[in-house]
N, CA, C and O atoms as a printed pandas DataFrame, in Angstrom:
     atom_number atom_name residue_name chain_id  residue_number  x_coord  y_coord  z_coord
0              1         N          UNK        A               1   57.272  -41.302  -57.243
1              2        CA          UNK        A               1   56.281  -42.267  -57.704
2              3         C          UNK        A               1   55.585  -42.883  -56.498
3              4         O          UNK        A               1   56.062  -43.010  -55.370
4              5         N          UNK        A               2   54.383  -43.241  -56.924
5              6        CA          UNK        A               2   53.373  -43.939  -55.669
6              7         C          UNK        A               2   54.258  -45.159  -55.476
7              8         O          UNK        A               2   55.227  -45.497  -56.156
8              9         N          UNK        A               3   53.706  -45.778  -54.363
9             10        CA          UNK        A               3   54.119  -47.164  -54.208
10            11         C          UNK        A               3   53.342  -48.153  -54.049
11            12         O          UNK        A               3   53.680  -49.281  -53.691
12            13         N          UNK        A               4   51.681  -47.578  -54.446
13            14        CA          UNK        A               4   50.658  -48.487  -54.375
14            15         C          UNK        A               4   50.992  -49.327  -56.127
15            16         O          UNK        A               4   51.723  -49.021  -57.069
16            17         N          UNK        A               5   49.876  -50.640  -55.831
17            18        CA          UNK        A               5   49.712  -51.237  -57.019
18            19         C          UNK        A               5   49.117  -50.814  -58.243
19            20         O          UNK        A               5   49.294  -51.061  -59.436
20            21         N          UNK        A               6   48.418  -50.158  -57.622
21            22        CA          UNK        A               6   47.424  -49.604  -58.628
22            23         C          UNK        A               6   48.394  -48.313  -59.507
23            24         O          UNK        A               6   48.410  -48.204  -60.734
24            25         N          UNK        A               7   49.278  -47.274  -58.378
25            26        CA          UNK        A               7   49.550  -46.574  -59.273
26            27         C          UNK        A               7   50.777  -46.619  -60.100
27            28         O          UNK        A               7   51.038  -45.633  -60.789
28            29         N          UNK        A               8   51.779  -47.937  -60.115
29            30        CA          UNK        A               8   52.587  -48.190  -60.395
30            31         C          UNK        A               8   52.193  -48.990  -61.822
31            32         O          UNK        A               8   53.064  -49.061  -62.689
32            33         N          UNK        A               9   51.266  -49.410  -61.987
33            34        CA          UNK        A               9   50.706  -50.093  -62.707
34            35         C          UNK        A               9   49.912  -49.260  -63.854
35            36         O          UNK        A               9   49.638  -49.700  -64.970
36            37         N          UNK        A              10   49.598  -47.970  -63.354
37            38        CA          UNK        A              10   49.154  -47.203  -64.304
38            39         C          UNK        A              10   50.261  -46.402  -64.962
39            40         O          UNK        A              10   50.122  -46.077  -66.141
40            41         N          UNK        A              11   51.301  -46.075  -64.319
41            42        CA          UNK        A              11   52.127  -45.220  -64.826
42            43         C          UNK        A              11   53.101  -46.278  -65.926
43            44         O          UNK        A              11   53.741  -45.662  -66.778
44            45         N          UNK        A              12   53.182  -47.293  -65.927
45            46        CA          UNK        A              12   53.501  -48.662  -66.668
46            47         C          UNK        A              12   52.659  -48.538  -67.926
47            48         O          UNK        A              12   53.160  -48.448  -69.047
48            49         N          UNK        A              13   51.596  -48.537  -67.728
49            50        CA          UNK        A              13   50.637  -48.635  -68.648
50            51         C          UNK        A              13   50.746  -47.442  -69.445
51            52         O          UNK        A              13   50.620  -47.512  -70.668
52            53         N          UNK        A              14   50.960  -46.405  -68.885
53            54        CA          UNK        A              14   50.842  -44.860  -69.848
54            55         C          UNK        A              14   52.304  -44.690  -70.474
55            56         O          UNK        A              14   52.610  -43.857  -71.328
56            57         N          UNK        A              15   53.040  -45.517  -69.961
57            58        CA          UNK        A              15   54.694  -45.312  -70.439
58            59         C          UNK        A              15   54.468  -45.879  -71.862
59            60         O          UNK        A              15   54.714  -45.172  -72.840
60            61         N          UNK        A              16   53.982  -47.201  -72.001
61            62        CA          UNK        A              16   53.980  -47.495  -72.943
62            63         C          UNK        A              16   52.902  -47.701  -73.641
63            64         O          UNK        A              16   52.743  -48.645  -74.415
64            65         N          UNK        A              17   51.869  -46.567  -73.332
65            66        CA          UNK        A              17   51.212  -45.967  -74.152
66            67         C          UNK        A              17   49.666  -46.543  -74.955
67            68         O          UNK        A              17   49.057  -46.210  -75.971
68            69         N          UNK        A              18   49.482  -47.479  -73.969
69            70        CA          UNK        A              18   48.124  -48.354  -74.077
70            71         C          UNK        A              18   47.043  -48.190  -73.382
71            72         O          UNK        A              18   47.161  -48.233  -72.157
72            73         N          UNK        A              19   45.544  -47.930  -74.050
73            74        CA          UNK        A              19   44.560  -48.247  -72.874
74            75         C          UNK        A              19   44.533  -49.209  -72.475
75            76         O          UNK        A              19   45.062  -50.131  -73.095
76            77         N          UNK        A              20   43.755  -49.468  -70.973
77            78        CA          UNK        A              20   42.863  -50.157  -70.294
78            79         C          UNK        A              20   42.733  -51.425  -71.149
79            80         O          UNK        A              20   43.395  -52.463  -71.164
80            81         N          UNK        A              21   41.550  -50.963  -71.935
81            82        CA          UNK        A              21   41.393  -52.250  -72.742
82            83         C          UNK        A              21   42.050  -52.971  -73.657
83            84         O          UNK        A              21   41.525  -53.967  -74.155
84            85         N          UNK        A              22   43.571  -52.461  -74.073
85            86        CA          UNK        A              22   44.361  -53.647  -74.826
86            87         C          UNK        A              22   45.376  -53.844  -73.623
87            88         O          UNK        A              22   46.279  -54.591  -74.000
88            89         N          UNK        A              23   45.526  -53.484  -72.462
89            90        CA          UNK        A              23   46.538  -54.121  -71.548
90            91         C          UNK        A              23   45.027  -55.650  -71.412
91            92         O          UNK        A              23   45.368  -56.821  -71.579
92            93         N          UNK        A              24   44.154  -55.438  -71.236
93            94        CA          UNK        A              24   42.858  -56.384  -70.695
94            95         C          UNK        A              24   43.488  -57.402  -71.571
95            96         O          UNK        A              24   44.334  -58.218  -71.206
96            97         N          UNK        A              25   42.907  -57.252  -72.967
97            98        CA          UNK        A              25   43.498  -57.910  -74.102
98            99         C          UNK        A              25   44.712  -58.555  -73.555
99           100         O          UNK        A              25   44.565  -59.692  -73.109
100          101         N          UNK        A              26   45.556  -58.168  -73.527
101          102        CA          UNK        A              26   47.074  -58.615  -73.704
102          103         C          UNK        A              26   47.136  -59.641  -72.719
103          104         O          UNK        A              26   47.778  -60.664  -72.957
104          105         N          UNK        A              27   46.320  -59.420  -71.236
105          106        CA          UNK        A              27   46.894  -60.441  -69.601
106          107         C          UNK        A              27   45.404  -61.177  -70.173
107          108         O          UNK        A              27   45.566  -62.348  -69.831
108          109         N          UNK        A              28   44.325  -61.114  -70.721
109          110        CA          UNK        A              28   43.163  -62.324  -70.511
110          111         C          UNK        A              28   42.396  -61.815  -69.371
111          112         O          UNK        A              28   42.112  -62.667  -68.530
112          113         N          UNK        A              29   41.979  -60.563  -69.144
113          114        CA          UNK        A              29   40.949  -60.155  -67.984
114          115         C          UNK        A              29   40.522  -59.170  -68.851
115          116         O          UNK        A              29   41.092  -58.693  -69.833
116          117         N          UNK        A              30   38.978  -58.821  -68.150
117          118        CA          UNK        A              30   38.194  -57.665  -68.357
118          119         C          UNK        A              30   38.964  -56.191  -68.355
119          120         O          UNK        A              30   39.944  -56.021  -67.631
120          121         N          UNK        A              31   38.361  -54.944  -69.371
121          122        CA          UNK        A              31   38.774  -53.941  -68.992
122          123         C          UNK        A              31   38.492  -53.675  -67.278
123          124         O          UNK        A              31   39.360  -53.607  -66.408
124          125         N          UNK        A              32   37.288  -53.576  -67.136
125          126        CA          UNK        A              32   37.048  -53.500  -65.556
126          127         C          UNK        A              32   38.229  -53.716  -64.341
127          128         O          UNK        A              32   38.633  -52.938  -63.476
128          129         N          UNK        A              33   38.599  -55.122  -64.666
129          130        CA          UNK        A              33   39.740  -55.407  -63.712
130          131         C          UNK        A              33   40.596  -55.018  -63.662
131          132         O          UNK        A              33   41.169  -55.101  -62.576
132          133         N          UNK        A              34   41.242  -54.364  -64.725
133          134        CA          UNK        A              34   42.616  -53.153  -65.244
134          135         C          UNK        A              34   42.201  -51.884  -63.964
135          136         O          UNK        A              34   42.880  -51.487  -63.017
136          137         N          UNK        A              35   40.654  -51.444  -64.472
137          138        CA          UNK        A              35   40.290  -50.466  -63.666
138          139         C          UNK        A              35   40.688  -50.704  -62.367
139          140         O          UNK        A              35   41.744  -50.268  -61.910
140          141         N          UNK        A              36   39.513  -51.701  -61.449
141          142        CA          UNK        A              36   39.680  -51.746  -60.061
142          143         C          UNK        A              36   41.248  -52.130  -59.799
143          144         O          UNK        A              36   41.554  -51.698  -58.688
144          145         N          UNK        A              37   42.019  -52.589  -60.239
145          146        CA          UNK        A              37   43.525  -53.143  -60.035
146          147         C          UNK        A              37   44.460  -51.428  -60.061
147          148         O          UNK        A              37   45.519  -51.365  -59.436
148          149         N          UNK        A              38   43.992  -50.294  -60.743
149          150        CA          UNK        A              38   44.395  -49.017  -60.831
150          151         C          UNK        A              38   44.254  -47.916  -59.857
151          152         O          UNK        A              38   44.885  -46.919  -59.506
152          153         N          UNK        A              39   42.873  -48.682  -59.501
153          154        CA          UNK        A              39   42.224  -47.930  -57.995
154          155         C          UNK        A              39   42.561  -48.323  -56.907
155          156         O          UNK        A              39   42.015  -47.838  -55.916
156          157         N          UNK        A              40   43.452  -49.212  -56.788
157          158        CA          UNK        A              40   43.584  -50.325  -55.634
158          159         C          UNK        A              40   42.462  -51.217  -55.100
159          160         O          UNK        A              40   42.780  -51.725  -54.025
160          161         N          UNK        A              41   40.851  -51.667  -55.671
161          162        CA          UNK        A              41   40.087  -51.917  -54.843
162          163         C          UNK        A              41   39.978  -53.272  -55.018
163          164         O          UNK        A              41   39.023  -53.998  -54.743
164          165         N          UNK        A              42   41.485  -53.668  -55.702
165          166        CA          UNK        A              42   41.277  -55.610  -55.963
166          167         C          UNK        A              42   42.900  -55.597  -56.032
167          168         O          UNK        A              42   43.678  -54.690  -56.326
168          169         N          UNK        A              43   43.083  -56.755  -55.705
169          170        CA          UNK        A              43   44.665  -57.155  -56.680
170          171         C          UNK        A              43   44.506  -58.368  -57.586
171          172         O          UNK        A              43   43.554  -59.066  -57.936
172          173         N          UNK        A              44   45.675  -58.346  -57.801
173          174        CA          UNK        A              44   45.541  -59.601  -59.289
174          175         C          UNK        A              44   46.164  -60.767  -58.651
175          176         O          UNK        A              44   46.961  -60.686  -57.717
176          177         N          UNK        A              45   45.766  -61.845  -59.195
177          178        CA          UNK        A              45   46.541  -63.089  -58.257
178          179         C          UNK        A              45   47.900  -63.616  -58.973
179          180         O          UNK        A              45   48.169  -63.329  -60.139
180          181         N          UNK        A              46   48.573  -64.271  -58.298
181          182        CA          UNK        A              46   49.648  -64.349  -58.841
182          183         C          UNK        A              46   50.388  -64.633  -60.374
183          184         O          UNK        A              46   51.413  -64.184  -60.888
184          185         N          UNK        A              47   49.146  -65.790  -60.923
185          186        CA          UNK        A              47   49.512  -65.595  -62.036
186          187         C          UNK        A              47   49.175  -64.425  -63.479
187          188         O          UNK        A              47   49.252  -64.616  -64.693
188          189         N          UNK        A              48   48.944  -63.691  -62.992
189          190        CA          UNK        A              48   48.286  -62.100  -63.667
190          191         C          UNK        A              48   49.512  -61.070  -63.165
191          192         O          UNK        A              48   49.931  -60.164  -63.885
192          193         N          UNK        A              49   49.988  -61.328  -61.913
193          194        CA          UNK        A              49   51.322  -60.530  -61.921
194          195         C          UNK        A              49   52.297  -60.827  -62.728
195          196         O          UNK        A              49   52.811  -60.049  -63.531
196          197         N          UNK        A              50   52.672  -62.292  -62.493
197          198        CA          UNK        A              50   53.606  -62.810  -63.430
198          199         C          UNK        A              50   53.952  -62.290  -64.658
199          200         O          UNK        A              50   55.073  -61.974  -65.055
200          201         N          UNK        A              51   51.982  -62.177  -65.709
201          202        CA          UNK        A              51   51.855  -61.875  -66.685
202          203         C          UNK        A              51   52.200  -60.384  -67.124
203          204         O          UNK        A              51   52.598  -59.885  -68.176
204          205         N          UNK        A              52   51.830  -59.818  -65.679
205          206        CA          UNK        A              52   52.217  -58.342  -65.956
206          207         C          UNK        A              52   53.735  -57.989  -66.010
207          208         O          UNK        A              52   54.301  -57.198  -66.765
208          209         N          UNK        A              53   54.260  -58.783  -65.009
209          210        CA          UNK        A              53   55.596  -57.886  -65.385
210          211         C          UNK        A              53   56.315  -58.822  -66.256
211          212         O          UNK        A              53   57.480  -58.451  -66.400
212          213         N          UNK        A              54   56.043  -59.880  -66.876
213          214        CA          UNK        A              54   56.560  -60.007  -68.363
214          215         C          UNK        A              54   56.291  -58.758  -69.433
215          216         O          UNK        A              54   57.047  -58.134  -70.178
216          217         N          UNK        A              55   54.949  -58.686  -69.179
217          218        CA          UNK        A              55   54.424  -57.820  -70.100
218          219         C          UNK        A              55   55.491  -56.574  -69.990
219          220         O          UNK        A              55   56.092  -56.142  -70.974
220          221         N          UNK        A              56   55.583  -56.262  -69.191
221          222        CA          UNK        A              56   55.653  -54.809  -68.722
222          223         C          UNK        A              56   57.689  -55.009  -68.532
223          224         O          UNK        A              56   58.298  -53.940  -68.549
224          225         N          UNK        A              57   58.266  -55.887  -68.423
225          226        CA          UNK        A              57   59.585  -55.842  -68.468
226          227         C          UNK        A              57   59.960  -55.729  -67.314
227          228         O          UNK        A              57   61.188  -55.742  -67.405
228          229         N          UNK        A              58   59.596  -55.589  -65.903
229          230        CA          UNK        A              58   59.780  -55.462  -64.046
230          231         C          UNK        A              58   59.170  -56.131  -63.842
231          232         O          UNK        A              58   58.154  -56.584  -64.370
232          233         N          UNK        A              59   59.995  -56.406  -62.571
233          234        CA          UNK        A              59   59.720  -57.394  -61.471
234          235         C          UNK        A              59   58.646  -57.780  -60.352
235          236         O          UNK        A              59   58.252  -56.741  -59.823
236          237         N          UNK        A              60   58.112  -58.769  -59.877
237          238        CA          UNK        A              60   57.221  -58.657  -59.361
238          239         C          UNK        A              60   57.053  -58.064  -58.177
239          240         O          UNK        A              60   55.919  -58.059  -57.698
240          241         N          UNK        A              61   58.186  -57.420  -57.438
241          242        CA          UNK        A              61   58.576  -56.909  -56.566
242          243         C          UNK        A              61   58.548  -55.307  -56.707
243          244         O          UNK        A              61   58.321  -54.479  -55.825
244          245         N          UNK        A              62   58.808  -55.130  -57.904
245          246        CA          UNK        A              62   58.440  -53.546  -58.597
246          247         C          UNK        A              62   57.313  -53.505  -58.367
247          248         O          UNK        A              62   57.210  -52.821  -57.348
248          249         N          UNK        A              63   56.208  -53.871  -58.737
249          250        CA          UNK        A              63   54.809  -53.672  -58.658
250          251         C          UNK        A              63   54.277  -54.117  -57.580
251          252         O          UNK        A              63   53.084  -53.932  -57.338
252          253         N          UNK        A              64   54.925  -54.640  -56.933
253          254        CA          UNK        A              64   54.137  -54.433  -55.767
254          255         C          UNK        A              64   54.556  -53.478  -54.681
255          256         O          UNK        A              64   54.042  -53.312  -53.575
256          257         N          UNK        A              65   55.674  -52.841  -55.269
257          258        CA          UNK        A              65   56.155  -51.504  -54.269
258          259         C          UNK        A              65   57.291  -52.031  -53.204
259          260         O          UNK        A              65   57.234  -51.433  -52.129
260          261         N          UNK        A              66   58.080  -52.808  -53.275
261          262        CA          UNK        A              66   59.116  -53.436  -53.015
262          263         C          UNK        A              66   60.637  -53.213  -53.042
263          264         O          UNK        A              66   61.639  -53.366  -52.344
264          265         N          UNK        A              67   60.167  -52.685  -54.455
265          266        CA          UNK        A              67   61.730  -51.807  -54.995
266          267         C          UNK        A              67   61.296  -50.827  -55.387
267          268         O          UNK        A              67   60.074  -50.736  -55.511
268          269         N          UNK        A              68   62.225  -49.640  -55.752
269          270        CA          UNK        A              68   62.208  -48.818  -56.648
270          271         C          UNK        A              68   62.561  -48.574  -57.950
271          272         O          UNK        A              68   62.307  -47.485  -58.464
């Protein structure tokens, strides 16, 4: 597995089987920002990580490539 944000974050996203636009839905940001956050060409600020790895069940340290 990558250890960027972006692609840890997508493979999260395809596990459990959602587009783009209902992860958007789910954290309160644009589809767009799902995008650039997938590509690496932004990150999310802290409280959007938070949200993610509630969402997502891992740690904030998982997604950011920290652990494995």
């Amino acid at each position: 597995m990558e250890n960027s944000f972006g692609c840890r974050l997508k493979e999260l996203r395809k596990e459990k089987n959602i587009g783009q636009v209902e992860l958007a839905k789910q954290i309160g940001v644009g589809k767009s920002i799902i995008s650039l956050w997938e590509k690496d060409q932004c990150e999310p600020t802290l409280s959007k990580l938070i949200l993610l790895s509630n969402f997502f069940g891992v740690t904030i340290d998982y997604l950011a490539g920290l652990e494995i």
